[in-house]
Amino acid sequence: MRLFAIRDYRHLFGAQVIALFGTGLTTVALGLLAYDLAGPRAGTVLGTALTIKMVMYVVIAPVAAAYIDRLPRRAVLVVLDAIRGAVVLALPLAGEVWHVYVLIGLLQAGSAAFTPTFQAVIPDIVTDESAYTRALSASQVASTMESLLSPVLAAVALTFMSFDRLFLGTSAGFLVSAFLVLSTRIPDARPSTHTKAWDKAAAGIRTFFTTPRLRGIMALNLTVAAAGSIVVVNTVNYVRDELGGTQSDVAWMLAASGTGTLLAALGLPRVLDRIAARTVMTTGSGVLVAGTIAAVVLIAAGLTSWIGTALIWTVIGIGMALIITPTGKVLRASAGHSAIPEVFTAQFSLSHLAWLITYPVAGLIGTNAGFTAAWTILAALAAAGATASLLLWPRHDGPESARTPAEITQHTLSGDPATLVRAA
């Protein structure tokens, strides 16, 4: 079955891609808005705003996933897109820092509910199992492409307009996404096998804590967040204040990291056919640790330069791709077909929990104690996550398909003693 021959999936995928790019462009514009409002303290503002985002993702995503089968899903997706479009439209009108915090809270609450809702809809539209697997992969590719192209598009746009105009474009994008959702035929949700909402929300998290390879992924989430926070939170102040760059230069430096991510992601499918996901992902963690240490040396030794920074940002992008790209494959191998949305939702929340730890370090400590102190702490967190992943994810975990997904899910969720012993 050709995936994009399915009309409803094609429209929903289009809605997801547009919403992703809307979020990516908003992130770039938000950093510049923070600099406009707070100047040298922009890192604190951006770090706090992104921390609010992570709180919303960690708290709201599992709750939304738990209750999604009780609501009309198409209406929910449309309303969430409309809310996000309205909030983005209001962001350039913010005159105080606290206005930004309130609006970001509303925006990210909508995004946190949108993702699990979208993931829950896909298996009801794409019923063929192999096509469903490709649909999950397509979503990952879309996320990777967004990380590259959003900063590039922002950089090009900023050569012709001020950053506040970016908010207008992203607001329109969310409305287009809403219209695409309206054009789809989304069936009513099937009742969950979990009688209580919290049981459904906790099922995926329980699978993570009882599966060795998924415990390893939780540790790798910390490594990704520690390295990524240097790029996401500190690029604005670093480029503007340390390198003396412009708004457009900020976007191009972010694009350097995205380029590394894309180049690695394009070559990984063939690599993963020959090399185990664990090997690729732990290698990625080593790359990220090296990238964060290089960033510390760069700033501590006063070696700041455009070329050096771009190289380090690219290395960090490559390391993130080496971890993020194979994650979906490992998640699918660790859960039955019916439990895949729950496991993906758990990863969504747990990965953002790691960012909730690292964003304040990059923002608050970076502003008050300097980049050297903040990046040293982040490098230590990256190393801790990389080390923990090696300990939690055994080298001889066995083939990723050694047990069928149904068997894994049945034993894990039922608390079968033999399974728990093997997972310990």
Coordinates of C-alpha atoms in Angstrom, one line a residue:
M1 CA 0.0 0.0 0.0
R2 CA 1.4 3.4 -1.0
L3 CA 1.3 5.6 2.1
F4 CA 0.6 8.9 0.4
A5 CA -2.1 7.4 -1.8
I6 CA -4.2 7.5 1.4
R7 CA -6.0 10.8 1.0
D8 CA -6.8 11.4 4.7
Y9 CA -3.3 10.6 5.8
R10 CA -1.9 12.8 3.1
H11 CA -4.0 15.8 4.4
L12 CA -3.1 15.0 8.0
F13 CA 0.6 14.7 7.2
G14 CA 0.4 18.1 5.4
A15 CA -1.2 19.6 8.5
Q16 CA 1.5 18.2 10.7
V17 CA 4.3 19.5 8.5
I18 CA 2.8 23.0 8.3
A19 CA 2.3 23.0 12.1
L20 CA 5.9 21.8 12.6
F21 CA 7.3 24.6 10.5
G22 CA 5.1 27.1 12.3
T23 CA 6.5 26.0 15.6
G24 CA 10.1 26.1 14.3
L25 CA 9.7 29.6 12.8
T26 CA 8.0 30.7 16.1
T27 CA 11.0 29.4 18.1
V28 CA 13.5 31.5 16.0
A29 CA 11.2 34.6 16.2
L30 CA 10.7 34.1 19.9
G31 CA 14.5 34.2 20.5
L32 CA 14.7 37.5 18.7
L33 CA 11.7 38.9 20.5
A34 CA 13.4 37.9 23.8
Y35 CA 16.5 39.8 22.7
D36 CA 14.4 42.8 21.8
L37 CA 12.6 42.9 25.2
A38 CA 15.5 41.9 27.4
G39 CA 18.8 42.5 25.6
P40 CA 21.7 40.8 27.4
R41 CA 19.2 38.9 29.6
A42 CA 17.5 37.3 26.6
G43 CA 18.9 33.9 27.5
T44 CA 17.0 34.0 30.8
V45 CA 13.7 35.0 29.0
L46 CA 14.1 32.4 26.3
G47 CA 15.2 29.7 28.8
T48 CA 12.2 30.4 31.0
A49 CA 9.8 30.5 28.0
L50 CA 11.2 27.1 26.8
T51 CA 11.0 25.7 30.4
I52 CA 7.3 26.6 30.4
K53 CA 7.0 24.8 27.1
M54 CA 8.6 21.7 28.6
V55 CA 6.3 21.8 31.7
M56 CA 3.3 21.9 29.3
Y57 CA 4.6 19.0 27.3
V58 CA 5.4 16.8 30.3
V59 CA 2.1 17.5 32.1
I60 CA -0.4 17.8 29.3
A61 CA 0.8 15.3 26.7
P62 CA 0.0 12.2 28.8
V63 CA -3.3 13.6 30.0
A64 CA -4.3 14.4 26.4
A65 CA -3.3 10.8 25.4
A66 CA -5.4 9.4 28.2
Y67 CA -8.6 11.2 27.3
I68 CA -8.3 11.3 23.6
D69 CA -10.6 8.4 22.9
R70 CA -13.4 10.3 24.7
L71 CA -13.4 13.4 22.5
P72 CA -14.2 14.2 18.8
R73 CA -10.6 14.1 17.5
R74 CA -11.0 16.1 14.4
A75 CA -12.7 19.0 16.3
V76 CA -9.9 18.8 18.9
L77 CA -7.1 19.1 16.3
V78 CA -8.9 22.0 14.6
V79 CA -9.4 23.9 17.8
L80 CA -5.8 23.4 18.9
D81 CA -4.6 24.8 15.6
A82 CA -6.9 27.8 15.9
I83 CA -5.7 28.5 19.4
R84 CA -2.0 28.3 18.4
G85 CA -2.7 30.5 15.4
A86 CA -4.3 33.2 17.6
V87 CA -1.6 33.0 20.2
V88 CA 1.3 33.4 17.7
L89 CA -0.6 36.4 16.2
A90 CA -0.6 38.0 19.7
L91 CA 3.1 37.4 20.5
P92 CA 4.6 40.4 18.6
L93 CA 2.1 42.6 20.6
A94 CA 3.8 41.5 23.9
G95 CA 5.2 44.6 25.6
E96 CA 6.3 42.9 28.8
V97 CA 8.3 39.7 29.5
W98 CA 5.4 38.2 31.5
H99 CA 3.1 38.6 28.5
V100 CA 5.5 36.3 26.6
Y101 CA 5.4 33.7 29.4
V102 CA 1.6 33.6 29.4
L103 CA 1.3 33.4 25.6
I104 CA 4.0 30.7 25.4
G105 CA 2.1 28.7 28.0
L106 CA -1.1 28.8 25.9
L107 CA 0.8 28.0 22.7
Q108 CA 2.7 25.1 24.1
A109 CA -0.4 23.7 25.9
G110 CA -1.9 23.5 22.4
S111 CA 1.1 21.8 20.9
A112 CA 1.4 19.3 23.8
A113 CA -2.2 18.2 23.2
F114 CA -1.9 18.2 19.4
T115 CA 1.0 15.7 19.1
P116 CA -0.6 12.7 21.0
T117 CA -3.9 13.4 19.3
F118 CA -2.3 13.3 15.9
Q119 CA -0.4 10.1 16.9
A120 CA -3.6 8.4 18.1
V121 CA -5.4 9.2 14.8
I122 CA -2.8 7.8 12.4
P123 CA -3.4 4.0 13.2
D124 CA -7.1 4.4 12.5
I125 CA -6.4 5.9 9.1
V126 CA -3.4 3.9 8.1
T127 CA -4.6 0.4 8.9
D128 CA -1.9 -1.6 7.1
E129 CA 0.9 -2.4 9.6
S130 CA 3.8 -1.8 7.2
A131 CA 2.3 1.4 6.0
Y132 CA 1.7 2.5 9.6
T133 CA 5.4 1.9 10.3
R134 CA 6.3 4.1 7.3
A135 CA 3.9 6.8 8.6
L136 CA 5.8 6.9 11.9
S137 CA 9.1 7.2 9.9
A138 CA 7.6 10.0 7.8
S139 CA 6.8 12.0 10.9
Q140 CA 10.4 11.6 12.1
V141 CA 11.7 12.8 8.7
A142 CA 9.4 15.8 8.8
S143 CA 10.7 16.7 12.3
T144 CA 14.3 16.4 11.0
M145 CA 13.6 18.5 7.9
E146 CA 11.9 21.2 10.1
S147 CA 15.0 21.5 12.3
L148 CA 17.1 22.3 9.2
L149 CA 14.7 24.3 7.0
S150 CA 13.0 26.5 9.7
P151 CA 16.2 28.4 10.6
V152 CA 17.1 28.7 6.9
L153 CA 13.7 30.0 6.0
A154 CA 13.8 32.4 8.9
A155 CA 17.3 33.6 7.8
V156 CA 16.1 34.3 4.3
A157 CA 12.9 36.0 5.6
L158 CA 14.8 38.2 8.0
T159 CA 16.8 39.7 5.2
F160 CA 13.6 41.3 3.9
M161 CA 11.5 41.8 7.0
S162 CA 11.6 42.3 10.8
F163 CA 11.2 39.3 13.0
D164 CA 7.7 40.2 14.1
R165 CA 6.5 39.6 10.6
L166 CA 7.5 35.9 11.1
F167 CA 4.8 35.6 13.7
L168 CA 2.2 36.7 11.1
G169 CA 3.3 33.9 8.7
T170 CA 3.3 31.2 11.3
S171 CA -0.1 32.2 12.4
A172 CA -1.4 31.8 8.9
G173 CA 0.3 28.4 8.7
F174 CA -1.6 27.1 11.8
L175 CA -4.9 28.2 10.1
V176 CA -3.9 26.3 6.9
S177 CA -3.2 23.2 9.1
A178 CA -6.7 23.5 10.6
F179 CA -8.3 23.6 7.2
L180 CA -6.3 20.5 6.1
V181 CA -7.6 18.7 9.3
L182 CA -11.1 19.7 8.4
S183 CA -10.8 18.1 5.0
T184 CA -10.0 14.7 6.5
R185 CA -12.4 11.9 7.6
I186 CA -11.2 11.0 11.1
P187 CA -13.1 8.0 12.6
D188 CA -14.3 8.0 16.2
A189 CA -11.8 6.6 18.6
R190 CA -12.1 3.0 19.7
P191 CA -12.5 2.6 23.5
S192 CA -9.2 2.1 25.3
T193 CA -8.4 -1.3 26.9
H194 CA -7.5 0.7 30.0
T195 CA -10.6 1.5 32.2
K196 CA -9.0 4.4 33.9
A197 CA -7.5 7.4 32.2
W198 CA -4.3 7.3 34.3
D199 CA -3.8 3.7 33.5
K200 CA -3.6 4.6 29.8
A201 CA -1.3 7.6 30.5
A202 CA 1.0 5.5 32.7
A203 CA 1.1 2.4 30.5
G204 CA 3.8 3.7 28.1
I205 CA 5.9 5.1 31.0
R206 CA 5.7 1.7 32.7
T207 CA 7.0 0.1 29.6
F208 CA 10.0 2.4 29.6
F209 CA 10.9 1.6 33.2
T210 CA 10.6 -2.2 32.7
T211 CA 12.5 -2.5 29.3
P212 CA 16.3 -2.2 29.4
R213 CA 16.7 -0.6 26.0
L214 CA 14.1 2.0 26.8
R215 CA 15.8 2.9 30.1
G216 CA 18.8 3.5 28.0
I217 CA 16.9 5.8 25.8
M218 CA 15.7 7.8 28.8
A219 CA 19.4 8.4 29.7
L220 CA 20.1 9.4 26.1
N221 CA 17.3 11.9 26.2
L222 CA 19.3 13.8 28.8
T223 CA 22.4 13.8 26.6
V224 CA 20.4 15.2 23.7
A225 CA 18.8 17.9 25.8
A226 CA 22.0 19.0 27.4
A227 CA 23.8 19.5 24.1
G228 CA 20.7 20.8 22.3
S229 CA 20.1 23.5 25.0
I230 CA 23.4 25.1 24.2
V231 CA 22.2 25.6 20.6
V232 CA 18.5 26.4 21.2
V233 CA 18.8 28.7 24.2
N234 CA 22.2 30.4 23.9
T235 CA 22.7 30.9 20.2
V236 CA 20.9 34.2 20.2
N237 CA 23.0 35.9 22.9
Y238 CA 26.2 34.2 21.8
V239 CA 25.9 35.3 18.1
R240 CA 24.6 38.8 18.9
D241 CA 26.9 39.6 21.9
E242 CA 30.0 37.5 21.5
L243 CA 30.2 37.4 17.7
G244 CA 28.5 40.7 17.0
G245 CA 26.1 39.1 14.5
T246 CA 22.7 40.2 13.2
Q247 CA 19.2 38.6 13.4
S248 CA 19.8 36.8 10.2
D249 CA 23.2 35.5 11.5
V250 CA 21.4 33.9 14.5
A251 CA 19.1 31.9 12.1
W252 CA 22.1 30.8 10.0
M253 CA 24.0 29.6 13.0
L254 CA 20.9 27.6 14.0
A255 CA 20.8 26.2 10.5
A256 CA 24.4 24.9 10.9
S257 CA 23.1 22.6 13.6
G258 CA 20.2 21.6 11.5
T259 CA 22.5 20.8 8.6
G260 CA 24.4 18.4 10.7
T261 CA 21.1 16.8 11.7
L262 CA 19.9 16.4 8.2
L263 CA 23.2 15.0 6.8
A264 CA 23.4 12.4 9.5
A265 CA 19.7 11.5 9.2
L266 CA 20.0 11.0 5.4
G267 CA 22.8 8.5 5.8
L268 CA 21.4 6.6 8.8
P269 CA 18.8 4.3 7.2
R270 CA 21.5 2.2 5.4
V271 CA 23.7 2.3 8.4
L272 CA 20.9 1.0 10.6
D273 CA 20.4 -2.0 8.2
R274 CA 23.9 -3.2 9.1
I275 CA 24.6 -1.8 12.6
A276 CA 22.5 -2.2 15.7
A277 CA 20.6 0.8 16.9
R278 CA 22.3 0.7 20.3
T279 CA 25.8 1.1 18.7
V280 CA 24.6 4.0 16.6
M281 CA 22.9 5.8 19.4
T282 CA 25.7 5.4 22.0
T283 CA 28.1 6.6 19.3
G284 CA 25.8 9.7 19.0
S285 CA 26.1 10.2 22.7
G286 CA 29.9 10.3 22.4
V287 CA 29.7 12.8 19.6
L288 CA 27.4 15.1 21.7
V289 CA 29.7 14.8 24.7
A290 CA 32.7 15.8 22.5
G291 CA 30.6 18.7 21.0
T292 CA 29.7 20.1 24.4
I293 CA 33.3 19.8 25.7
A294 CA 34.5 21.6 22.5
A295 CA 31.9 24.4 23.2
V296 CA 33.3 24.8 26.7
V297 CA 36.9 25.0 25.5
L298 CA 35.8 27.5 22.8
I299 CA 34.2 29.9 25.2
A300 CA 36.6 29.4 28.2
A301 CA 39.8 29.9 26.1
G302 CA 38.4 32.9 24.3
L303 CA 38.6 31.2 20.9
T304 CA 35.2 32.4 19.7
S305 CA 35.0 32.5 16.0
W306 CA 32.3 32.1 13.3
I307 CA 33.9 29.0 11.8
G308 CA 34.7 27.3 15.1
T309 CA 31.2 27.9 16.4
A310 CA 29.6 26.7 13.1
L311 CA 31.7 23.5 13.2
I312 CA 30.7 22.7 16.8
W313 CA 27.0 23.5 16.2
T314 CA 27.2 21.1 13.2
V315 CA 28.8 18.3 15.3
I316 CA 26.0 18.7 17.9
G317 CA 23.4 18.4 15.1
I318 CA 25.0 15.2 13.9
G319 CA 25.1 13.7 17.4
M320 CA 21.5 14.6 17.9
A321 CA 20.5 12.8 14.7
L322 CA 22.5 9.7 15.6
I323 CA 20.3 9.4 18.7
I324 CA 16.9 10.7 17.6
T325 CA 16.6 9.0 14.2
P326 CA 16.9 5.4 15.4
T327 CA 14.6 6.0 18.5
G328 CA 11.4 5.3 16.6
K329 CA 12.8 1.9 15.5
V330 CA 13.6 0.9 19.1
L331 CA 10.3 2.1 20.4
R332 CA 8.4 0.1 17.7
A333 CA 10.4 -3.0 18.6
S334 CA 9.5 -2.6 22.3
A335 CA 5.7 -2.4 22.1
G336 CA 2.8 -4.2 20.5
H337 CA 1.0 -2.5 17.6
S338 CA -1.9 -1.4 19.8
A339 CA 0.5 0.0 22.4
I340 CA 2.7 2.0 20.0
P341 CA 0.9 5.3 20.5
E342 CA 1.2 4.9 24.3
V343 CA 5.0 4.3 24.0
F344 CA 5.5 7.2 21.6
T345 CA 3.5 9.5 23.9
A346 CA 5.7 8.3 26.9
Q347 CA 8.8 9.2 24.9
F348 CA 7.3 12.5 24.0
S349 CA 6.9 13.4 27.7
L350 CA 10.1 11.8 29.0
S351 CA 12.3 13.4 26.4
H352 CA 10.8 16.8 27.2
L353 CA 11.3 16.2 30.9
A354 CA 15.0 16.1 30.1
W355 CA 14.8 19.4 28.3
L356 CA 12.9 20.8 31.4
I357 CA 16.1 20.1 33.3
T358 CA 18.6 21.6 30.8
Y359 CA 16.7 24.7 29.6
P360 CA 17.0 26.5 32.9
V361 CA 20.7 25.7 33.1
A362 CA 21.3 27.2 29.7
G363 CA 19.1 30.2 30.3
L364 CA 19.4 31.2 33.9
I365 CA 23.0 30.1 34.6
G366 CA 24.1 31.2 31.2
T367 CA 22.8 34.7 31.8
N368 CA 23.9 35.1 35.5
A369 CA 27.1 33.1 35.6
G370 CA 28.2 33.1 32.0
F371 CA 28.4 30.7 29.1
T372 CA 31.4 28.9 30.5
A373 CA 29.7 27.9 33.7
A374 CA 26.4 26.9 32.0
W375 CA 28.1 24.9 29.2
T376 CA 30.4 23.1 31.7
I377 CA 27.3 21.9 33.7
L378 CA 25.6 20.9 30.4
A379 CA 28.6 19.0 29.3
A380 CA 28.6 17.1 32.6
L381 CA 24.9 16.3 32.2
A382 CA 25.6 15.1 28.6
A383 CA 28.4 12.8 29.9
A384 CA 26.2 11.5 32.7
G385 CA 23.5 10.6 30.3
A386 CA 25.9 8.9 27.9
T387 CA 27.5 6.9 30.7
A388 CA 24.1 5.9 32.2
S389 CA 22.9 4.7 28.8
L390 CA 25.8 2.3 28.5
L391 CA 25.0 0.9 31.9
L392 CA 21.2 0.7 31.5
W393 CA 21.1 -0.7 28.0
P394 CA 23.1 -4.0 28.0
R395 CA 25.4 -4.6 25.1
H396 CA 23.9 -8.1 24.8
D397 CA 20.3 -6.9 24.9
G398 CA 19.6 -9.4 22.1
P399 CA 18.2 -8.7 18.6
E400 CA 15.7 -5.9 18.6
S401 CA 13.1 -8.3 17.2
A402 CA 14.0 -11.3 19.4
R403 CA 10.5 -11.2 20.9
T404 CA 7.4 -10.2 19.0
P405 CA 6.0 -6.7 19.9
A406 CA 2.8 -8.4 21.2
E407 CA 4.9 -10.6 23.6
I408 CA 6.9 -7.7 24.8
T409 CA 3.8 -5.6 25.6
Q410 CA 1.8 -8.4 27.1
H411 CA 4.5 -9.4 29.5
T412 CA 5.7 -5.9 30.3
L413 CA 2.3 -4.4 31.0
S414 CA 1.0 -7.4 32.9
G415 CA 4.0 -7.4 35.2
D416 CA 4.9 -11.0 34.4
P417 CA 7.7 -12.0 36.9
A418 CA 9.9 -13.6 34.4
T419 CA 9.8 -10.5 32.2
L420 CA 10.5 -8.2 35.1
V421 CA 13.6 -10.3 36.0
R422 CA 14.9 -10.1 32.4
A423 CA 14.3 -6.4 32.4
A424 CA 16.1 -5.7 35.7

